[in-house]
CSV table of C-alpha atoms in Angstrom, one decimal:
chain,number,residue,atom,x,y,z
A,1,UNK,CA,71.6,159.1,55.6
A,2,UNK,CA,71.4,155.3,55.5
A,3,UNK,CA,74.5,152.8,54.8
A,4,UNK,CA,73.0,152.2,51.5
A,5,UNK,CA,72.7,155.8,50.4
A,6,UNK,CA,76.6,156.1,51.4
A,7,UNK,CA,77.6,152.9,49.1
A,8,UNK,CA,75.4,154.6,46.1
A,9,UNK,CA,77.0,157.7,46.2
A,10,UNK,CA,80.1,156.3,46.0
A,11,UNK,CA,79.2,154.2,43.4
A,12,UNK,CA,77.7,157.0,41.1
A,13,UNK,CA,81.2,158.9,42.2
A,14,UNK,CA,83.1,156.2,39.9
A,15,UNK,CA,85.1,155.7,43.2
A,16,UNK,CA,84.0,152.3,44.2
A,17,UNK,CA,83.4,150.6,47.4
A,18,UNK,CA,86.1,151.4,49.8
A,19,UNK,CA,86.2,148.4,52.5
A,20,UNK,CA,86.7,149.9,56.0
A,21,UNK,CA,89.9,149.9,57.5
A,22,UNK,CA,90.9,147.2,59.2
A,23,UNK,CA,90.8,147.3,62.9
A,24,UNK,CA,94.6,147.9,64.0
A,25,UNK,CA,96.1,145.5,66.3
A,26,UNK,CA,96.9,146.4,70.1
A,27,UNK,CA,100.3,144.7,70.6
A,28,UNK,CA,99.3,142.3,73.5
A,29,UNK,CA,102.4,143.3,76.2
A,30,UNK,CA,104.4,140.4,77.9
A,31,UNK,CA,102.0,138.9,81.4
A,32,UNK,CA,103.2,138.2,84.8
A,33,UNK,CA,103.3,134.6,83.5
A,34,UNK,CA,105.6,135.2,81.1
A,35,UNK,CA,108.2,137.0,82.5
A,36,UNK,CA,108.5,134.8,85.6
A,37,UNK,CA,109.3,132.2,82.9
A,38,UNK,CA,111.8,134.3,81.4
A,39,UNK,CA,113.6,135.1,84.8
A,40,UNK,CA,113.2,131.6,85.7
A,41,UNK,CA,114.9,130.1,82.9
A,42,UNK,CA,117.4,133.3,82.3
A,43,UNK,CA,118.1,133.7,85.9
A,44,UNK,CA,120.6,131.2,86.3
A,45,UNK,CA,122.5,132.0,83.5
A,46,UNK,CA,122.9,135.5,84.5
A,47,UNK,CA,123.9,134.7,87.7
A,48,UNK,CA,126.9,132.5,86.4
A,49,UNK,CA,127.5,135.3,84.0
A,50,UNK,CA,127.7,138.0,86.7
A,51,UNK,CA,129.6,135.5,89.5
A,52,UNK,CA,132.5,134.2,87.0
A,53,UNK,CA,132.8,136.4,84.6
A,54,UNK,CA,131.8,140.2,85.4
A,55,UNK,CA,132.8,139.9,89.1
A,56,UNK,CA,136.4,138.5,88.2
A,57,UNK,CA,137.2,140.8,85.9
A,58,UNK,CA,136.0,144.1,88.4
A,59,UNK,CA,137.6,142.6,91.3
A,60,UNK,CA,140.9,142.1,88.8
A,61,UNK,CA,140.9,145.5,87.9
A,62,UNK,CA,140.6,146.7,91.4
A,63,UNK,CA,143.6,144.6,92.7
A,64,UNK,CA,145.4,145.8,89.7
A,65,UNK,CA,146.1,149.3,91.9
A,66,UNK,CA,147.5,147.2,95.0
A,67,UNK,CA,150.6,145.6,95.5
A,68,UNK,CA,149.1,142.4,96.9
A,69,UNK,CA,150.4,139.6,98.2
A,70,UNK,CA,147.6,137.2,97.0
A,71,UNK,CA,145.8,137.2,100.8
A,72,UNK,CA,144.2,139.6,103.5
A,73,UNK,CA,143.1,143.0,102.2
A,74,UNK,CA,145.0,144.8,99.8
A,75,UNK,CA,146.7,148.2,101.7
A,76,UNK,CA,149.6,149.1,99.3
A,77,UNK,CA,147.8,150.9,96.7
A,78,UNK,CA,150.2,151.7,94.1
A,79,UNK,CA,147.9,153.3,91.2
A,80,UNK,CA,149.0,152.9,87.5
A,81,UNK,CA,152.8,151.3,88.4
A,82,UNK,CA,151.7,148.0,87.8
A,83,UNK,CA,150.4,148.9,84.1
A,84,UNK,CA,153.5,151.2,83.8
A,85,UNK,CA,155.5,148.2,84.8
A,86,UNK,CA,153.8,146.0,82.4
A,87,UNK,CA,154.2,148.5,79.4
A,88,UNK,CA,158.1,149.1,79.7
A,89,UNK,CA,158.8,145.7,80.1
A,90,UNK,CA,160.6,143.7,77.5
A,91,UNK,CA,159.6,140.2,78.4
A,92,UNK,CA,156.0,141.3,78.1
A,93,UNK,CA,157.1,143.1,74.8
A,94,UNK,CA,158.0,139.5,74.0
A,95,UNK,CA,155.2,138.1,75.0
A,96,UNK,CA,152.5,139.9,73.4
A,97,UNK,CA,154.9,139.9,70.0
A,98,UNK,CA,154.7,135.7,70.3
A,99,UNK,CA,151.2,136.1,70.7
A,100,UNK,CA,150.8,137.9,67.8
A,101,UNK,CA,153.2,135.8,66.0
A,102,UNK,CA,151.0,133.0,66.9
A,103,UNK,CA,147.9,134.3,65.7
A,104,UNK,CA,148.8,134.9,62.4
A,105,UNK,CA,150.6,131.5,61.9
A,106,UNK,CA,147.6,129.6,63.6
A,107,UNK,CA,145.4,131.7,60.3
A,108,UNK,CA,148.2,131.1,57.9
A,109,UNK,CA,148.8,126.9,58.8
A,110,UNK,CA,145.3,125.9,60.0
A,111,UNK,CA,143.3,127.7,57.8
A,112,UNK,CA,144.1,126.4,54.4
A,113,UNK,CA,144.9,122.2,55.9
A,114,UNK,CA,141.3,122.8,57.4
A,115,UNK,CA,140.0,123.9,54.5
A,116,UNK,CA,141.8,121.3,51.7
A,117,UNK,CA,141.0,118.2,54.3
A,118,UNK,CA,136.8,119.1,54.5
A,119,UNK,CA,136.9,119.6,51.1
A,120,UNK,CA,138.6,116.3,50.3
A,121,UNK,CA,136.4,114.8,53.4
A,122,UNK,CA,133.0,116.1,51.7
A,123,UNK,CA,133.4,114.2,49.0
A,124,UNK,CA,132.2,110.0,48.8
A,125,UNK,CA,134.7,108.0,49.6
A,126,UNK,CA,135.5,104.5,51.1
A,127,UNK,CA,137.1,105.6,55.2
A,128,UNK,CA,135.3,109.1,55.2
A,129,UNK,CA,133.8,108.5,58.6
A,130,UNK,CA,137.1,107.1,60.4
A,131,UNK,CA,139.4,109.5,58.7
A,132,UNK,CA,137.0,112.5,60.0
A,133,UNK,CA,136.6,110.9,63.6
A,134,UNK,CA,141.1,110.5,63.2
A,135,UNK,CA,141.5,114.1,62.6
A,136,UNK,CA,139.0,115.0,65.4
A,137,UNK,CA,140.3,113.2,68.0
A,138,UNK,CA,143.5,115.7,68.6
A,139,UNK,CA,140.8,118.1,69.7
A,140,UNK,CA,139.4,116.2,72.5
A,141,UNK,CA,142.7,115.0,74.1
A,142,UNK,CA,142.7,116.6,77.1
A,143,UNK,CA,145.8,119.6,77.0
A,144,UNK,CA,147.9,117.9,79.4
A,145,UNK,CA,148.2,114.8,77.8
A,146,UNK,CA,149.1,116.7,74.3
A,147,UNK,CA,151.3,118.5,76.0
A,148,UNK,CA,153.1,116.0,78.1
A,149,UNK,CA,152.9,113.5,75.1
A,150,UNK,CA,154.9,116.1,72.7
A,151,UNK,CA,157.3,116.8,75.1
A,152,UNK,CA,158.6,113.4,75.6
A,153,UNK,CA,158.9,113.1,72.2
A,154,UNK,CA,160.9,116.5,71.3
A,155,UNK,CA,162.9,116.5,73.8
A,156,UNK,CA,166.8,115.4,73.0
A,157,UNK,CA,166.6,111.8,74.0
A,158,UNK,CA,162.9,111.7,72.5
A,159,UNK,CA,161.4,109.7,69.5
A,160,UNK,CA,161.9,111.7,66.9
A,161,UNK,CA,165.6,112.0,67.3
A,162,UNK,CA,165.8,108.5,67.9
A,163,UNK,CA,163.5,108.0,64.7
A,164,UNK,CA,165.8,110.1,62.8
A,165,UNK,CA,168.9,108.7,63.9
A,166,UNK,CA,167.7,105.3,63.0
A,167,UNK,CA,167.3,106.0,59.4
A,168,UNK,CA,170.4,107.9,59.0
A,169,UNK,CA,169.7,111.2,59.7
A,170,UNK,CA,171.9,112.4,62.7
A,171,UNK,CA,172.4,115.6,61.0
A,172,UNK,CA,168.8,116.8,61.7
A,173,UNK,CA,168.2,116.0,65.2
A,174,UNK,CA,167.7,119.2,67.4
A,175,UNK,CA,166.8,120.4,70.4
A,176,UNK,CA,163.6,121.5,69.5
A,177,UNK,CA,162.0,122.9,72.6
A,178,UNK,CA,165.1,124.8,73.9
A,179,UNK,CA,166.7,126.0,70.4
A,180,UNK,CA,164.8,129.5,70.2
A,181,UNK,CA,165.0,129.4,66.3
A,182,UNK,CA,162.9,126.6,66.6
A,183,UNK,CA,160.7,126.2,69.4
A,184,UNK,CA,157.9,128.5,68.0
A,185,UNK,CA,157.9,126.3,64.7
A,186,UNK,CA,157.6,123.2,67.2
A,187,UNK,CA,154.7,125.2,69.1
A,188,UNK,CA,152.9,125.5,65.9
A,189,UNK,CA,153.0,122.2,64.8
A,190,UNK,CA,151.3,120.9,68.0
A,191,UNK,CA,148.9,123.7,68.0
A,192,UNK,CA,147.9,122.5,64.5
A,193,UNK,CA,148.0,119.0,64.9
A,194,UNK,CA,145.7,119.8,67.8
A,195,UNK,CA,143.0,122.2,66.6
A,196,UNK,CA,142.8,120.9,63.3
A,197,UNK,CA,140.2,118.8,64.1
A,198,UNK,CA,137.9,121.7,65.1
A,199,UNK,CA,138.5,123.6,61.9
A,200,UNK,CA,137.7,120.7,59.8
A,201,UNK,CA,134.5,119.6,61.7
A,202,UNK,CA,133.4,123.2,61.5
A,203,UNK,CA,133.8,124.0,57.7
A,204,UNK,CA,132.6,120.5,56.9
A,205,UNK,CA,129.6,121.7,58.9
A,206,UNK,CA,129.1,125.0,56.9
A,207,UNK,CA,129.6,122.9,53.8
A,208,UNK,CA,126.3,120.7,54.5
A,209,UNK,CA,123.9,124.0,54.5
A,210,UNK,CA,125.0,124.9,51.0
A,211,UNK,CA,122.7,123.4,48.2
A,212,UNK,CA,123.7,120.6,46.2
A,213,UNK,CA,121.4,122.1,43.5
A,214,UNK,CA,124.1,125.1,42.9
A,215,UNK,CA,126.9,122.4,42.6
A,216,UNK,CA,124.7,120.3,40.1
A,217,UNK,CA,124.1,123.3,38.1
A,218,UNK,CA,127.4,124.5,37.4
A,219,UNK,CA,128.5,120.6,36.4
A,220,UNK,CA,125.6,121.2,33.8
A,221,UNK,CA,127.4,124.6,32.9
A,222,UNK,CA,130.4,123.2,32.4
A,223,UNK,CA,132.2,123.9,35.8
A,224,UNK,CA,135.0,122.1,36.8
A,225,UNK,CA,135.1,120.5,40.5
A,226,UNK,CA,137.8,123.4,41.1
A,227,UNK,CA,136.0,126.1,39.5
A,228,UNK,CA,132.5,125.1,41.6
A,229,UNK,CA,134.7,124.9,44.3
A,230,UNK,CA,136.1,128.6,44.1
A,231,UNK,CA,133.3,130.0,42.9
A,232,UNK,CA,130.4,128.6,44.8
A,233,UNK,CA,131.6,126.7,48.2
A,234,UNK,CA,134.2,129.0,49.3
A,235,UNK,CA,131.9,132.5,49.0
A,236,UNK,CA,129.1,130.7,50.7
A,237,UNK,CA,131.5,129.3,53.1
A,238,UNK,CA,132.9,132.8,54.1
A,239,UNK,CA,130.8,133.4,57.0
A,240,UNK,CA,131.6,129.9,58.9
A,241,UNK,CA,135.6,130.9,58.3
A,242,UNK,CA,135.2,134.3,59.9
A,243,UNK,CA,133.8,132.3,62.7
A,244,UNK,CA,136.3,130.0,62.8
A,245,UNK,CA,139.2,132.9,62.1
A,246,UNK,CA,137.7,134.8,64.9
A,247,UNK,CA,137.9,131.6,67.3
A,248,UNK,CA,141.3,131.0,66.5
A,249,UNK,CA,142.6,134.9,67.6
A,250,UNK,CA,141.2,134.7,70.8
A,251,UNK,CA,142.2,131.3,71.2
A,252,UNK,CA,145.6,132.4,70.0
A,253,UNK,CA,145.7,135.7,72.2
A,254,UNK,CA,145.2,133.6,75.5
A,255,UNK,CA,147.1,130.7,75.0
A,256,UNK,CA,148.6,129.6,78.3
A,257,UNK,CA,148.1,125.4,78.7
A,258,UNK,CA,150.4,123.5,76.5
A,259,UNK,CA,153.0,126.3,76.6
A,260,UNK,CA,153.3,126.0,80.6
A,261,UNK,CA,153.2,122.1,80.4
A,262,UNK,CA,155.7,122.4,77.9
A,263,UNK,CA,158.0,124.6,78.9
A,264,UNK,CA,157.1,125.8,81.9
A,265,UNK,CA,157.5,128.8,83.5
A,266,UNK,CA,161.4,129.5,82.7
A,267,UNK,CA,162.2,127.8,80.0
A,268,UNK,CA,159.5,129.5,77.8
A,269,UNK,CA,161.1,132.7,77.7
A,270,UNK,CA,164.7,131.9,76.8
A,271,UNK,CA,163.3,129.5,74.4
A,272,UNK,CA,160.8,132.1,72.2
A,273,UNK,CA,157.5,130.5,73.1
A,274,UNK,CA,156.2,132.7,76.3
A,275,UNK,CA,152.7,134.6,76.2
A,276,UNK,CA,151.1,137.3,77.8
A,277,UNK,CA,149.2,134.1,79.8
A,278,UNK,CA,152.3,132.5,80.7
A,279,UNK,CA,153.8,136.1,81.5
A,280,UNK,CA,151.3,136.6,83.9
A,281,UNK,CA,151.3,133.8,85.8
A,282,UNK,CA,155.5,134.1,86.1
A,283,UNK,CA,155.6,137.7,86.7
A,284,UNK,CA,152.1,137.1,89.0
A,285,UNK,CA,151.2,134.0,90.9
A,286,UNK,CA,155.0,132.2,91.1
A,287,UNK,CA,156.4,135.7,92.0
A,288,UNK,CA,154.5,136.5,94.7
A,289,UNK,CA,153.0,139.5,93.3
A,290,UNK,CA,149.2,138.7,92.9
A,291,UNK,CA,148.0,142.6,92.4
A,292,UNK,CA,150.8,143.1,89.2
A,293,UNK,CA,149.2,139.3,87.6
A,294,UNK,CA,145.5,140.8,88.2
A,295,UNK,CA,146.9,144.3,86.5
A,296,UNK,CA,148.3,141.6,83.0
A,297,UNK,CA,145.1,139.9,83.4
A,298,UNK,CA,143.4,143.4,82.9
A,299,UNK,CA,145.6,144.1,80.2
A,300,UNK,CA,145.1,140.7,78.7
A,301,UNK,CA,141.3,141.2,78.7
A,302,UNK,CA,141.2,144.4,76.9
A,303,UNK,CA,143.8,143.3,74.1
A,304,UNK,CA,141.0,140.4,73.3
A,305,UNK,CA,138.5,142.4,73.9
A,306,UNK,CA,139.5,145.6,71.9
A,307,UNK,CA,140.3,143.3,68.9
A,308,UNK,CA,136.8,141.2,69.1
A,309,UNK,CA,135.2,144.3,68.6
A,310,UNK,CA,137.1,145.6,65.9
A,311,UNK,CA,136.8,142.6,64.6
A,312,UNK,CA,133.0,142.5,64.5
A,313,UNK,CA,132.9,145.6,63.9
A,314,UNK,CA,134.6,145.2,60.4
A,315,UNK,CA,134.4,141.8,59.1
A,316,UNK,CA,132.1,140.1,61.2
A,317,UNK,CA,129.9,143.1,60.3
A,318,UNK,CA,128.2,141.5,56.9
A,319,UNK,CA,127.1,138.7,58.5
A,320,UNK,CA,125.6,140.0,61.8
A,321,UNK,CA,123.3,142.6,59.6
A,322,UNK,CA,122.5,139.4,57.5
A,323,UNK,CA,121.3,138.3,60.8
A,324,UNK,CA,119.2,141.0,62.6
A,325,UNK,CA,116.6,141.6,60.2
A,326,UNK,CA,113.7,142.0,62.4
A,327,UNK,CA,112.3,145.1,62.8
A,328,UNK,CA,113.6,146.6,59.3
């Protein structure tokens, strides 16, 4: 039977002419070529990966079973006392509670001054481009400097008690590094005055992909500048804040810098401000006692670690799915 017999039949069959099936596709597999590209332009990265940040943290956990003097091989393996240590001790209790403190204060303070300044910052206005390059330049300063700088100015003697006693006001100068009931307030404000800047860079980032169409459509509707505000830049701004919120906690979690340039390594415990970072390096390095700071620094990594997940895991989760879509 001919091919033009077949296409009659059909024809007279009220079935019409069925095109054949397309040929599929054999999915070409990734050459020689290719993957030597890959390797060469992964490999290095991998290599950095695996040298400063996988090794570290196996070689910490393995001198976190020694008592270790910091040199030669370790020899006095002492199991889990250095993680028993670490969980029945009160100044780590202290620690890790100032930690915490300082991650929800660094959401509560930053957060919503980040938020009010790129909103005022998007806007047109005469000085935008100097007043966003002011509030950046905090976040550049190198820690030392911000730290040194702040505490030559808190101190007793410093500038603002001499600012204050100038105009009058002896009654408020303090001690505010040392006076426990107010060093963490002091922390905070150089904390914010110092990562400010990144906030506000990132959300006024996050504000440039949303459309200016939505904004001009609810000013037809009647929308106030509030209203478009609430109800159109802050939802589509969500996912650059959990990005930032989630930068922030495990910024937060290891702070270590300008608390040890601050108050160094014994002032910050009497004085409320010491942090699992600052405990370890104490209770570690300047004791003498290298295998018990390797066994904080484990316990350190999987404190961030165990809340980065959970923190993907249910809020970061929305925006990840948003983000894998291939292969759905």
């Amino acid at each position: 039977m001919t091919g033009s017999s077949v296409v009659a039949d059909q024809v007279r069959a009220g079935g019409g002419v069925q095109p054949p099936a397309p040929a599929r596709r054999r999915r070409r597999g990734i050459g020689w070529a290719q993957r030597l590209e890959i390797a060469a332009l992964s490999g290095p990265a991998i290599l950095m990966f695996l040298g400063f940040v996988i090794f570290p943290v196996l070689m910490a956990g393995y001198y976190g079973f020694y008592k270790w003097k910091g040199f030669g091989r370790p020899t006095n393996f002492v199991g889990l006392d250095n993680y028993r240590t670490i969980l029945q001790d009160s100044s780590f209790h202290e620690a890790l509670l100032h930690n915490g403190l300082i991650v929800v204060l660094s959401l509560v303070l930053q957060g919503p001054i980040a938020l009010a300044l790129a909103l005022l910052l998007n806007r047109r206005m005469r000085g935008r481009s100097i007043i966003r390059v002011l509030i950046f330049v905090p976040y550049v300063i190198a820690e030392v400097i911000v730290g040194t700088s702040w505490s030559l100015l808190l101190q007793t003697n410093g500038a603002v008690n001499g600012v204050l006693r100038s105009i009058g006001l002896d009654g408020l100068t303090q001690d505010w590094l040392a006076n426990p009931k107010l060093a963490i307030w002091s922390l905070m404000l150089i904390l914010t005055w110092k990562y400010i800047g990144f906030a506000v860079i990132l959300f006024l980032a996050g504000m440039q992909n949303i459309p200016e169409e939505l904004s001009e459509a609810a000013a037809v509707d009647g929308a106030s500048y509030w209203q478009t505000q609430r109800r159109i830049t802050l939802p589509l701004l969500g996912p650059t804040i959990r990005i930032w919120a989630f930068l922030s906690i495990i910024g937060a979690l290891q702070l270590f810098d300008l608390v040890y340039i601050i108050w160094g390594q014994y002032v910050a415990s009497t004085a409320g401000t010491s942090t699992m970072a600052t405990y370890m390096v104490t209770e570690g390095r300047n004791a003498g006692n290298y295998g018990y700071g390797n066994a904080v620094a484990v316990v350190l990594f999987a404190i961030s670690m165990i809340i980065a997940l959970l923190y993907q895991r249910f809020v970061l989760r929305r925006d990840t799915q948003g983000a894998l879509t291939e292969g759905r």
